[in-house]
Every structure is written in structure tokens, then in C-alpha cells.
Coordinates of C-alpha atoms in Angstrom, one line a residue:
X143 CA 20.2 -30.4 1.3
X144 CA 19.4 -33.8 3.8
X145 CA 16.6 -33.4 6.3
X146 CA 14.7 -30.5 4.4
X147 CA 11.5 -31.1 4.8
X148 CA 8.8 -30.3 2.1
X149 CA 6.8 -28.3 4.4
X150 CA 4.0 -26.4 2.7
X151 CA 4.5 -22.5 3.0
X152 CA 2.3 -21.4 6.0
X153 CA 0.4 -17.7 5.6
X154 CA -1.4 -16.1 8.3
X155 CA -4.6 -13.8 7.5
X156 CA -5.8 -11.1 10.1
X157 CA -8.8 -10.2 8.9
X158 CA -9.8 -13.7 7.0
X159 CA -13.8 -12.9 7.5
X160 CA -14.0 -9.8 5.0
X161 CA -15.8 -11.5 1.4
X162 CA -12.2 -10.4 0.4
X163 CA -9.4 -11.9 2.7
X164 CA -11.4 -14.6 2.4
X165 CA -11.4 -15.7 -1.0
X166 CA -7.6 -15.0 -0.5
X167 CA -7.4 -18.0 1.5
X168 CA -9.1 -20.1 -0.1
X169 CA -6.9 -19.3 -3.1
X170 CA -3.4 -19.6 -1.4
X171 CA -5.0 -23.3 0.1
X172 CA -5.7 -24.4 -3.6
X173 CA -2.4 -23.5 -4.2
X174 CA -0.5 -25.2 -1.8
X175 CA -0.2 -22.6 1.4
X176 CA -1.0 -23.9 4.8
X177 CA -3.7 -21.5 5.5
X178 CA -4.8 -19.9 9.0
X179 CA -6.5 -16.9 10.3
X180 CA -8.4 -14.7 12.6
X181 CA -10.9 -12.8 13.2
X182 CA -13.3 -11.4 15.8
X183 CA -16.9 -12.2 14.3
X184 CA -17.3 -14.6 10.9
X185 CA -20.9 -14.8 10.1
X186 CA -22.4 -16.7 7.0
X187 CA -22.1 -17.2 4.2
X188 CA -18.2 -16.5 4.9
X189 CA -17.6 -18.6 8.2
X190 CA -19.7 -22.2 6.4
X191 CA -17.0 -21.3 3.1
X192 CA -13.5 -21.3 5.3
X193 CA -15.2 -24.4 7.2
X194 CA -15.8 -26.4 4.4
X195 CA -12.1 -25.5 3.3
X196 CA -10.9 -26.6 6.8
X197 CA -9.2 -23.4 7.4
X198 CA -8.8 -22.3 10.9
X199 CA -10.1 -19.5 12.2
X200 CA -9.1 -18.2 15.8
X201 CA -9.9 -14.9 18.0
X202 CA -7.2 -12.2 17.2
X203 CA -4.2 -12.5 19.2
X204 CA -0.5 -12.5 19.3
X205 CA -0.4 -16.1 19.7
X206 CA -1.5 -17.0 16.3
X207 CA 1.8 -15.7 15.7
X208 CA 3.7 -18.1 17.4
X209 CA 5.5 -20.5 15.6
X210 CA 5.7 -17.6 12.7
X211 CA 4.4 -18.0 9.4
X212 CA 6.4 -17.2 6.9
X213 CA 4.0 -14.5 5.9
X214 CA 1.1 -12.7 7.1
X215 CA -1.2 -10.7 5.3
X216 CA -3.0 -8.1 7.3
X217 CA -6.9 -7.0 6.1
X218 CA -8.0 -3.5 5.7
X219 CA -9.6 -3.1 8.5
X220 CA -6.6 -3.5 11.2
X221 CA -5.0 -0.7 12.2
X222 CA -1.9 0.4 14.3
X223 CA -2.8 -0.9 18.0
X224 CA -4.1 -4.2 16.8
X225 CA -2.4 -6.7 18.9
X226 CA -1.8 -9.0 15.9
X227 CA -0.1 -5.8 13.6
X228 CA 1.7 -5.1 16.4
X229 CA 3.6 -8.3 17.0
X230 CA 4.3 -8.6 13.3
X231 CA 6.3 -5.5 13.3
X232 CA 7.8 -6.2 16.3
X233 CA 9.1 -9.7 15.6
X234 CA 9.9 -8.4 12.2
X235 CA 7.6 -11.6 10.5
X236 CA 7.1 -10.9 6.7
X237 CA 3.9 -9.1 5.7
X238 CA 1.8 -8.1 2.9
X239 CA -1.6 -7.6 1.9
X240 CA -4.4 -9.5 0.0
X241 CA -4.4 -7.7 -3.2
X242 CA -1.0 -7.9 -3.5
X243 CA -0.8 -11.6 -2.3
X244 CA -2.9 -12.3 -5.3
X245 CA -0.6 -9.8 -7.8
X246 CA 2.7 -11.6 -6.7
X247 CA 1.3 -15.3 -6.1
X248 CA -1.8 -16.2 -8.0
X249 CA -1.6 -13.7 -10.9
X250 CA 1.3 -14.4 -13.0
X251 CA 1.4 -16.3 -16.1
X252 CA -2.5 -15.2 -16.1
X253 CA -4.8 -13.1 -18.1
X254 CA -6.2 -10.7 -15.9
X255 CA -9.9 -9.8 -16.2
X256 CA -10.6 -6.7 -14.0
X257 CA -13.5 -5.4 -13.4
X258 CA -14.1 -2.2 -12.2
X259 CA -16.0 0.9 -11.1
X260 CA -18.5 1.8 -8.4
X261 CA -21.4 -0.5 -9.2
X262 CA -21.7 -3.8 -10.6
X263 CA -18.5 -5.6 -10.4
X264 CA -20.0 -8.4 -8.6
X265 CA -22.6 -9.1 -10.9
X266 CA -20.7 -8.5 -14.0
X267 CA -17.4 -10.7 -12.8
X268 CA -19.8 -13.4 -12.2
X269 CA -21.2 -12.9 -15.5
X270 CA -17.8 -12.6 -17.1
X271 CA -16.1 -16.0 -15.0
X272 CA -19.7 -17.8 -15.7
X273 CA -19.3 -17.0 -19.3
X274 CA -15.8 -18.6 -19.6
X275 CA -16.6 -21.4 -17.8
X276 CA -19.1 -22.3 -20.0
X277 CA -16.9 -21.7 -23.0
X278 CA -14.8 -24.6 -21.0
X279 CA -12.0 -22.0 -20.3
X280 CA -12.2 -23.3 -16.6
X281 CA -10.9 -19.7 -15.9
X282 CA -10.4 -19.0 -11.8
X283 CA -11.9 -16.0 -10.3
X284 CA -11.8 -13.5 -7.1
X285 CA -15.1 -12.2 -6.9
X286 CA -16.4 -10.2 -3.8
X287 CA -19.9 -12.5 -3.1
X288 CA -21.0 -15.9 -4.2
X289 CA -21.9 -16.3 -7.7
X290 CA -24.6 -19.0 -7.4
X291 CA -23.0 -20.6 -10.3
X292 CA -20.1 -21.9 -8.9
X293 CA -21.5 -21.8 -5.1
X294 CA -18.0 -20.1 -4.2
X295 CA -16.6 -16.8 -4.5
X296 CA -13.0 -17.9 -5.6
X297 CA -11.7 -20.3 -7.7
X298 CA -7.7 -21.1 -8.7
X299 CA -8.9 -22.1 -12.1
X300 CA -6.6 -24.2 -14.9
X301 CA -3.0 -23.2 -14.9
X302 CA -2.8 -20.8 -17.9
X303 CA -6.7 -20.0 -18.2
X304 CA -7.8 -16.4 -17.7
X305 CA -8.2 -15.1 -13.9
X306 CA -11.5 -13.0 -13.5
X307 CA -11.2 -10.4 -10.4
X308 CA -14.0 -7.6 -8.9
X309 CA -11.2 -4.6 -8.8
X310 CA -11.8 -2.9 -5.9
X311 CA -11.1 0.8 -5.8
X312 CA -11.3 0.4 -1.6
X313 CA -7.7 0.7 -0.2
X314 CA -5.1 -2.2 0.1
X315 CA -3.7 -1.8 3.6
X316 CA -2.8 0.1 6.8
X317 CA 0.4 0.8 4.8
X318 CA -0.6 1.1 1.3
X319 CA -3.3 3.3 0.8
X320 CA -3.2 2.5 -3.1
X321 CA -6.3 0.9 -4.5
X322 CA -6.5 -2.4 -4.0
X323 CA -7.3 -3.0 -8.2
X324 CA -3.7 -1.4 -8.3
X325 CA -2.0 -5.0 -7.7
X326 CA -4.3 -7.1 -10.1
X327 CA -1.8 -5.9 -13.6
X328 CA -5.5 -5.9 -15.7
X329 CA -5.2 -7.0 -18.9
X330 CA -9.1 -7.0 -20.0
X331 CA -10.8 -4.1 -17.8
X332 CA -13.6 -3.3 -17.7
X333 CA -15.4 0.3 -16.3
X334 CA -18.7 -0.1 -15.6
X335 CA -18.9 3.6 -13.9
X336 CA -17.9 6.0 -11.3
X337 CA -19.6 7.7 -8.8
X338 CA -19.0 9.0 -5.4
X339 CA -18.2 6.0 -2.7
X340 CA -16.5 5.2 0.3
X341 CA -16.5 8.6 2.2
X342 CA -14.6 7.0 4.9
X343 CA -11.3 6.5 2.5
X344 CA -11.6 9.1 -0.2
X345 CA -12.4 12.6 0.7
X346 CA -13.9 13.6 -2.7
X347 CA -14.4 11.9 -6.4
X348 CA -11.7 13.4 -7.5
X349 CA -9.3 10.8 -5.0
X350 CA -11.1 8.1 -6.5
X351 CA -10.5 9.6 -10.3
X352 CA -6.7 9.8 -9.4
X353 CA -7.0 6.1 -8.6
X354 CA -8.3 5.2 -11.8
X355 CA -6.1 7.2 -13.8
X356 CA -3.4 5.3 -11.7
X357 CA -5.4 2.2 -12.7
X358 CA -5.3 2.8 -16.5
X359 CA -1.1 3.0 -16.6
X360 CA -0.9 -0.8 -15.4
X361 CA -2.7 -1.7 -18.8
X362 CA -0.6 -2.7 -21.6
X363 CA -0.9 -2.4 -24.7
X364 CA -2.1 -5.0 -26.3
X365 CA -4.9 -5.4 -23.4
X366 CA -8.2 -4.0 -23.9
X367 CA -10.2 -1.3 -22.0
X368 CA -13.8 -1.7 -22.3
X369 CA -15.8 1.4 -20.6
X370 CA -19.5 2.6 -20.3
X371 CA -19.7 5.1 -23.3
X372 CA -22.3 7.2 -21.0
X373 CA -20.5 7.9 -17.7
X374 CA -19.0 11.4 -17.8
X375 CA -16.5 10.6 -15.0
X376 CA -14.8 7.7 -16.7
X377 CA -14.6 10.1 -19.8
X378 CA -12.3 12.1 -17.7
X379 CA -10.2 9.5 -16.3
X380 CA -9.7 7.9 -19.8
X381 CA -8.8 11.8 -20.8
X382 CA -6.1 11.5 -18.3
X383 CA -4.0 8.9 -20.0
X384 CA -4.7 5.4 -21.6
X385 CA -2.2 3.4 -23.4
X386 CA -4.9 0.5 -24.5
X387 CA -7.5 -0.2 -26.9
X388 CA -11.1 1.1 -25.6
X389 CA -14.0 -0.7 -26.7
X390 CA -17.2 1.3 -25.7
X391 CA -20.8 0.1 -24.3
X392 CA -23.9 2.0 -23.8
X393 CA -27.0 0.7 -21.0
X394 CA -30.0 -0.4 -21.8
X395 CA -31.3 3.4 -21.0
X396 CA -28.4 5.3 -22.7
X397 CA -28.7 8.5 -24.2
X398 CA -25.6 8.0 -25.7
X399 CA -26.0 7.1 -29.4
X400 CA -22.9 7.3 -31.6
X401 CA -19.7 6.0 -30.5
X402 CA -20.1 2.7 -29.1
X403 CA -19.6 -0.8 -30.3
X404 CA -21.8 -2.9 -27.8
X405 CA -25.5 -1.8 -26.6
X406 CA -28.3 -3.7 -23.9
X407 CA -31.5 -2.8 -25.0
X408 CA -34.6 -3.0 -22.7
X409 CA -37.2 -5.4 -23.4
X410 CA -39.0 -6.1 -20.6
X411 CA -38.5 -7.5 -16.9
X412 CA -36.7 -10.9 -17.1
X413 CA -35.4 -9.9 -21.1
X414 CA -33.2 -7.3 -22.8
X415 CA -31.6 -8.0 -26.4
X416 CA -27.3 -7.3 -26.9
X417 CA -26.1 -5.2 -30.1
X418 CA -22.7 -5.6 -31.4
X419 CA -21.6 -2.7 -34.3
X420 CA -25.5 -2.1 -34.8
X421 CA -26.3 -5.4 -35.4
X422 CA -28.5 -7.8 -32.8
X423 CA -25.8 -10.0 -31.2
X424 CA -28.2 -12.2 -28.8
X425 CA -31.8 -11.7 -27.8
X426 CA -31.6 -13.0 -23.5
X427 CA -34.3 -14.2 -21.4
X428 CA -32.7 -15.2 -17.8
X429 CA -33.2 -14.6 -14.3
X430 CA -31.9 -11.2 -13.5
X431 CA -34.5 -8.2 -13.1
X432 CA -33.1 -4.4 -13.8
X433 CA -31.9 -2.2 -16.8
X434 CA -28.7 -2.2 -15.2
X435 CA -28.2 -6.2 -14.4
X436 CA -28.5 -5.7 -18.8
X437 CA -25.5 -3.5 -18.6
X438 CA -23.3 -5.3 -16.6
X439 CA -24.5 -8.3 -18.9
X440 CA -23.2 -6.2 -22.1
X441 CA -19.5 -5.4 -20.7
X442 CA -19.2 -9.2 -19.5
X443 CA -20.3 -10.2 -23.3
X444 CA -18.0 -7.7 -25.1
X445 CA -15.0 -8.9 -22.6
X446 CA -15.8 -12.5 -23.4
X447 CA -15.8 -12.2 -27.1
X448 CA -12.8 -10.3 -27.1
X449 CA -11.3 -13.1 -25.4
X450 CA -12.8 -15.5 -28.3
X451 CA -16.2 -16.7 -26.8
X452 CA -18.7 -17.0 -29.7
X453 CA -22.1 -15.4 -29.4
X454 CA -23.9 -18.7 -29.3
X455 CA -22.0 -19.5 -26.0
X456 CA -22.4 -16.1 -24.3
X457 CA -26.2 -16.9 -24.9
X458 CA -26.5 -20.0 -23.3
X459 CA -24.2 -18.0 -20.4
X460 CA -26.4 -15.9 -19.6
X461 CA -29.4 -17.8 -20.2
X462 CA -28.2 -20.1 -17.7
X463 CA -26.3 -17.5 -14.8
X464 CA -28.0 -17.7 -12.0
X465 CA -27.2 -14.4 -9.9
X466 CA -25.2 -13.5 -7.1
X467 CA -26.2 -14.3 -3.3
X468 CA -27.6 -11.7 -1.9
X469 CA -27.7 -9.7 -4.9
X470 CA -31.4 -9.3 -4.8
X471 CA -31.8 -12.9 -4.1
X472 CA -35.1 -14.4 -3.4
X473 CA -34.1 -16.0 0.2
X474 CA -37.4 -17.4 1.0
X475 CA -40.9 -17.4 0.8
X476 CA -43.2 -17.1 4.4
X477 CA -47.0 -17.3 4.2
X478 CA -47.0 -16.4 0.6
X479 CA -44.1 -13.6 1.2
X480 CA -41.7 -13.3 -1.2
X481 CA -38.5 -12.1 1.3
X482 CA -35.7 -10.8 -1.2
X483 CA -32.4 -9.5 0.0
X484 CA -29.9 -7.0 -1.1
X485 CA -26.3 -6.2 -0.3
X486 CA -27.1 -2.6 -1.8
X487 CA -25.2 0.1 0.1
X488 CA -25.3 3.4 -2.2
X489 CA -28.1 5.4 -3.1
X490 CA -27.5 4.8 -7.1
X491 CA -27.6 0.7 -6.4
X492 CA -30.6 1.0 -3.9
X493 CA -32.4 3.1 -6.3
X494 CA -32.1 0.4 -8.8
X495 CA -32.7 -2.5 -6.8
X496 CA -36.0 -0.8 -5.6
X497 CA -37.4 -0.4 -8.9
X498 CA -36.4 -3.6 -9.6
X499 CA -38.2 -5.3 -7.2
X500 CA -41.4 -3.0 -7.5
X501 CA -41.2 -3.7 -11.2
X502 CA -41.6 -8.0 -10.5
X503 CA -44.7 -7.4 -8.0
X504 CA -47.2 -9.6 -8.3
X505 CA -51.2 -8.2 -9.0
X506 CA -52.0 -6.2 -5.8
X507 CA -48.8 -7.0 -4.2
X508 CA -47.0 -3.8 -1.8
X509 CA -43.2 -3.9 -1.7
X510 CA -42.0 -3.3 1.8
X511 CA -38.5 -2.3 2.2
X512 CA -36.5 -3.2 5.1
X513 CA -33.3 -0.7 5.4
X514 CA -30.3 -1.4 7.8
X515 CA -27.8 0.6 7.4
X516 CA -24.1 -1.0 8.5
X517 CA -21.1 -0.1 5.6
X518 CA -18.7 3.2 7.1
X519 CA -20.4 4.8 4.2
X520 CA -23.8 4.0 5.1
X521 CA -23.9 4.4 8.9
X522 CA -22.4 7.8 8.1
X523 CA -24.5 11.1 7.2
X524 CA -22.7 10.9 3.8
X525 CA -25.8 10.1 1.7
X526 CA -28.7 12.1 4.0
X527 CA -30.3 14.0 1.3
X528 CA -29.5 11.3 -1.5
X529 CA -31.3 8.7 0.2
X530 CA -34.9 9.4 0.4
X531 CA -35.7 9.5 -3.5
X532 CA -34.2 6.0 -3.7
X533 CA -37.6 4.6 -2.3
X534 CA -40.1 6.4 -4.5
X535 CA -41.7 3.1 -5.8
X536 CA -41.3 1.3 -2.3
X537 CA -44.9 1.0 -0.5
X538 CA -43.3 0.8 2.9
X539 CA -39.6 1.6 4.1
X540 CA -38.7 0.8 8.0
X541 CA -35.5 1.7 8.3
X542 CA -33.5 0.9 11.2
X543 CA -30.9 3.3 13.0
X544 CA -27.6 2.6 12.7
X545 CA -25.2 1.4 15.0
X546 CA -22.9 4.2 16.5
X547 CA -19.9 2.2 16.9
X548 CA -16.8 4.8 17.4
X549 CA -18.8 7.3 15.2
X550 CA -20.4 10.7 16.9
X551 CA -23.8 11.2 17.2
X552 CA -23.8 14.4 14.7
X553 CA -22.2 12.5 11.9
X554 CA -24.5 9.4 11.6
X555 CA -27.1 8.9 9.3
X556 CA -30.5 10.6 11.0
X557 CA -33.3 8.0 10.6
X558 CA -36.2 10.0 11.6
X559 CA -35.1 12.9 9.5
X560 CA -34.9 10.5 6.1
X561 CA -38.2 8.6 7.1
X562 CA -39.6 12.1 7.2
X563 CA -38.2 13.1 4.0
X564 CA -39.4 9.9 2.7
X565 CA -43.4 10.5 3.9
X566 CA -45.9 9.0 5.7
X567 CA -45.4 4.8 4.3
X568 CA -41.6 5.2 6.2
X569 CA -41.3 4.6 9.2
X570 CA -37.9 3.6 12.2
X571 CA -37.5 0.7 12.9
X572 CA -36.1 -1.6 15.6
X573 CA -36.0 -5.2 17.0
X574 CA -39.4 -4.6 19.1
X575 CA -41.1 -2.3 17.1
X576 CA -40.4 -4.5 14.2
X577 CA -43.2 -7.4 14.6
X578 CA -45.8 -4.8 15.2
X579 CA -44.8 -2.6 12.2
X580 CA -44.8 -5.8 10.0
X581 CA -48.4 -6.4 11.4
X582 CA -50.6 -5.8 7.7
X583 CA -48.2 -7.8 5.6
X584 CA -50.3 -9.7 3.0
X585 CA -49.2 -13.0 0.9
X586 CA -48.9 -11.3 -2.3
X587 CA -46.3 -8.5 -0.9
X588 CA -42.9 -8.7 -1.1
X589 CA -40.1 -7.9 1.2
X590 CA -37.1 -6.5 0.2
X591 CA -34.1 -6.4 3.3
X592 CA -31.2 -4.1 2.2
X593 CA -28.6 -4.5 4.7
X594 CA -24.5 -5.4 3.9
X595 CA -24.1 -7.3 7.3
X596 CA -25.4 -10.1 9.0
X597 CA -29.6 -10.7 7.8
X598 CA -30.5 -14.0 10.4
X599 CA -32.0 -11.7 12.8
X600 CA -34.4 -9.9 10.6
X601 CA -35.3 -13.3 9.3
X602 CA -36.2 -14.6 12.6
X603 CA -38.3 -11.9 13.4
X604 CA -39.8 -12.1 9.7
X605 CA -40.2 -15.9 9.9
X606 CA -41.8 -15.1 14.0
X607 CA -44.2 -12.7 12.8
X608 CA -45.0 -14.4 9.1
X609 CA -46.1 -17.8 10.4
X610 CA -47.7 -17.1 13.9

């Protein structure tokens, strides 16, 4: 009627620092929201990406709420008590949650490319939204990190073109405790593996299992599940129920050697070749290092080509993709000292990053590792006895202890007892120690810092230390 104004939507996003909520922003700006949020600490590289969208960000409070939005979405890590959840509830204002944001407003009319499991989907939905780009499919993307690609975690993308998501198995909400890959209706998924994760949601694998099996009845029909033909646990998930087509890949290291259609052999270091029905499908030099960057590069390629990407293009894709920030990403280089650093946070991904990066040394180079443990997972006593074999081909590990926040004493991770278990080249760490400990470090070493929070100290003391 007369004197409606065309006022854009306006959402509100508690919780818009997490990689997750805010990649949901910048999605619901592209598509037309007005776009605010809070949050109590926003570091880099999340805080430069909602500036550079002109999204404001404020400290949590009640006021934020005031005029209301017409909706607010409420990040997984606010709980009951949170003074922003709390007036939501109690001024009745509209709520939801990322994921399903994304499932009721971005999704539709889309193909959904999910990718899944416990390591890798970073990597390999970079991989995957890289690939599609360059097949000019301008798809758009939700991917949890910055592919250095496209410089930008999310993407709307064109109109009808494929959507690309990292399906996380992590929960959705204070009130839904579904996965959060739940709301994404998959289309193309792919199951890279499934392990053990996330000890502070699920209480055993078999909660996680029951969340893929959920996972596997949102996939039509005509879709496509494409799964890692060697991982025993996705074996019995699928066992549980699938309605879709499964095309099968095996890793570069597979024992597996019947039943699949796609394979990543191992060359060496910076190469691996890609097998489709037994026959060489692309032979890849690029800039990843690890056996299981190859997989992840082998279930991006097999969803691709499904989707009608020829094998000429998925070559010059990956030829050309140029990793994930802080995905063992070479961040600088002090004095001759190649600093790397990882987002790796479970023993199976730490193991591998490790080798990785003890693989690339250079002649009479020493791999130092820096460990800093901050994920719920991490800071826990969860992975104790797991941990210590991840750094056999580390020359160093100083590993510092990990913040106690609300957790007791008796339940965090014990650094002395895993730098014992290690040997003699480990070593705790801390801010003062630190300089000293770093005291033999010689130009051709390298220094790997695996930590999921904020890094800018540890450089500081690296670059203090490095360049005196």
C-alpha cells in the first residue's frame, strides 16, 4: 500500500566473528539484508573481511536489539544467560541459526555441493568452488577459511550456478543440536572420512555416525554421493541407509584396490597423478604438499566432472589453486626462516601436516614445531595419548599450555606429560621462555605454528627473536 517503504530486511548475528557466522553475513549483505552483529573479540583475518564489507560489529548487548531486526541469528557458541539470547526470547524477536539461514535463504533454486567428514573439507571445497570457477560456472561458496583463490571465504555466486559449502558435522544451535550440514539439502556430497572429533559435542563416534546417517536421508535421488572407498566408518554409515548414487575414491596411500572409480596416486612432493576407471585422468604439479591434499584433490575432481567439468579444466584448476590461508601457509620468511602456519587441531591432521612440512625441508634444515593448543577439543585431555606420535618427524616441538578458561585443571591437556612422551627435542613453552627456547634457530629451518586462534603474538616474538 502508500508510504511502504522498500526498506532492506535487517538481520542481526550474535556471534558474527566465528569463520562461520561470518561468511553468513557476508552472504545475506550480497543478497540484500541490512547486516549487523556482535561479538566480544574479532581478530584477523575475520574482523579486516566484515570491515571491508562495512558490516558493523558492536560488543554484545541488549541494545543491539533495539529497534529489532526482523531476524536474528544466534552462533553456536551462545548459550542461555547470554544477554543478547535472553532479550530475543523475551521480546519474542524472530530467530534462527546460520546453517539454516543459508538452507531457507541462500540455498534454494541451487545445487548444493556438500562437503563433508572430519578432515579436509576446507581444502577440498576450495578445490571444488576453484574448480567451477574456472570452468566459468561463477558457482558461490561457504567455505570455513579463505581460499586464496578468491581472497574470501563466501561468495553469493550467479543466480542458478551451483553453491559449494564445507558441511559441518559441529552443532547448529543452542536449540538445535542437529548437525549443522543437516540444513544445506546436499545434492553432490562428498565424504572425505570420519573419525573421532569434537569431544565437547559428541560423546562418542557413534553420535557423530548417527549424524551422517541423518545426513545421507536429505540426498535425493538423482544426487550423487561420492565417499573415500578406504574409511571403514563411512562404510557403516552408508550401510545405514543411502538413497543416491555412490561414486567411490581411494587416497594416494590406499590399500583399497577394487571397487573404486577415482584414485590420487603419489608421485612426489609438489605432484600426484588422478585415475578415473583405471585409466590416467590428469598428471598435477601444483602448490600443495601431502598425500592427503591429493585426496581431497581426487573427490573435488570426481565432483566436478560429475557436474560436467572436462578433465582439461580440472587440470589447469588445480594447477592453478593456490591453498587455503592458514592451511599450511607459508606466512613469512625471517632471517632465512621459512614460518608456516597451520589451523591443524586433531591428531590425524597434525600428523599429516607434520610430515608434510618435514618432507619440503630444505638440505640440513630442522623443522621446529610450535604447538598452541585453543579448539574445546584441543585444550581438553581428549587426545593425551594420541598426540605425541603426531610429531615423530618434527626436530623440535614447544608446545604451549593451554588456557584453562571454565575447564578444570584435571581435564586439560597436560603439556609436560606429552613433551615427555614426545622425548628430549620437546619442550613447554610460554611467552618468556619462548625467545630463549627459539635461541639455535638457523636460516635453513623451518617453523611450523599449529594453533586455531589468533597467531600475531607468536609472530612478534618470532619476528623479535629472528631479526635481533
Amino acid at each position: 500500500g502508500t508510504g511502504m517503504s522498500k526498506r532492506p530486511r535487517h538481520v542481526h548475528i550474535a556471534g558474527i566473528g566465528g569463520t562461520a557466522m561470518a561468511a553468513v553475513a557476508l552472504l545475506a549483505k550480497a543478497q540484500g539484508w541490512h547486516v549487523t552483529g556482535s561479538d566480544e573479540a574479532v581478530y584477523p583475518p575475520m574482523s579486516e573481511v566484515l570491515a571491508t564489507a562495512h558490516i558493523t560489529v558492536s560488543d554484545y548487548g541488549e541494545a543491539n536489539l533495539s529497534p529489532a531486526p526482523d531476524l536474528c541469528l544466534i552462533g553456536n557458541a551462545l548459550s542461555r544467560g547470554h544477554p543478547e539470547v535472553e532479550a530475543v526470547l523475551r521480546w519474542g524477536i524472530p530467530y534462527s541459526s546460520g546453517a539454516a539461514f543459508i538452507g531457507e535463504h541462500i540455498l534454494p533454486g541451487r545445487h548444493a555441493m556438500v562437503v563433508a567428514g572430519t578432515h579436509g573439507k576446507t581444502s577440498t571445497a576450495s578445490m571444488l568452488a576453484h574448480i567451477l570457477h574456472t570452468a566459468g560456472h561463477a558457482p558461490g561458496f561457504m567455505i570455513g577459511g579463505i581460499p586464496e583463490n578468491f581472497g574470501q571465504g563466501a561468495c553469493l555466486g550467479a543466480a542458478a550456478a551451483p553453491f559449494v559449502l564445507e558441511g559441518d558435522e559441529y552443532d547448529t544451535a543452542l536449540f538445535d543440536k542437529r548437525s549443522k550440514f543437516l540444513h544445506y539439502h546436499a545434492r553432490t556430497l562428498i565424504l572425505n572420512n570420519l573419525e573421532f572429533d569434537h569431544a565437547d559435542i559428541f560423546p562418542d563416534l557413534e553420535a557423530i555416525k548417527v549424524q551422517f546417517a541423518y545426513l545421507l536421508r536429505t540426498v535425493p535421488d538423482n544426487g550423487l554421493i561420492i565417499v573415500n572407498a578406504d574409511d571403514v566408518h563411512l562404510k557403516d554409515v552408508l550401510s545405514r541407509g543411502c538413497w543416491s548414487p555412490v561414486t567411490r575414491f581411494a587416497h594416494a596411500d590406499s590399500s583399497v584396490t577394487a571397487n573404486w572409480r577415482w584414485r590420487a596416486e603419489r608421485a612426489d612432493g609438489r605432484r600426484f597423478t588422478l585415475w578415473h576407471q583405471g585409466a590416467l585422468f590428469a598428471d598435477i604439479e601444483w602448490c600443495m604438499l601431502g598425500a592427503h591434499q591429493a585426496g581431497n584433490a581426487c573427490a573435488a575432481a570426481a565432483a566436478a566432472y560429475h557436474h560436467g567439468v572436462d578433465a582439461d579444466t580440472i587440470y589447469q584448476a588445480l594447477t592453478s589453486f593456490r591453498g587455503v590461508r592458514r592451511r599450511m601457509t607459508l606466512i613469512t620468511t625471517l632471517a632465512g626462516v621459512r614460518i608456516y602456519d597451520d589451523f591443524a587441531h586433531h591428531p590425524t591432521a597434525i600428523r599429516s601436516v607434520v610430515d608434510s612440512a618435514a618432507a619440503n625441508l630444505r638440505a640440513g634444515g630442522r623443522l621446529w614445531v610450535l604447538l598452541d593448543p585453543c579448539s574445546n577439543t584441543m585444550r581438553s585431555r581428549h587426545h593425551q595419548h594420541a598426540l605425541p606420535a603426531c610429531f615423530a618427524a618434527a626436530d623440535r616441538l614447544l608446545c604451549f599450555a593451554p588456557k584453562a578458561r571454565d575447564t578444570a585443571a584435571s581435564d586439560l591437556l597436560d603439556v609436560a606429560q606429552l613433551c615427555q612422551a614426545v622425548g628430549d627435542k620437546a619442550a613447554p613453552a610460554d611467552a618468556e621462555t619462548l625467545a630463549h627456547q627459539l635461541g639455535d634457530v638457523h636460516p635453513d629451518d623451518d617453523i611450523l605454528l599449529l594453533s586455531n586462534g589468533g597467531i600475531s603474538h607468536w609472530l612478534h616474538v618470532l619476528q623479535q627473536q629472528l631479526l635481533r
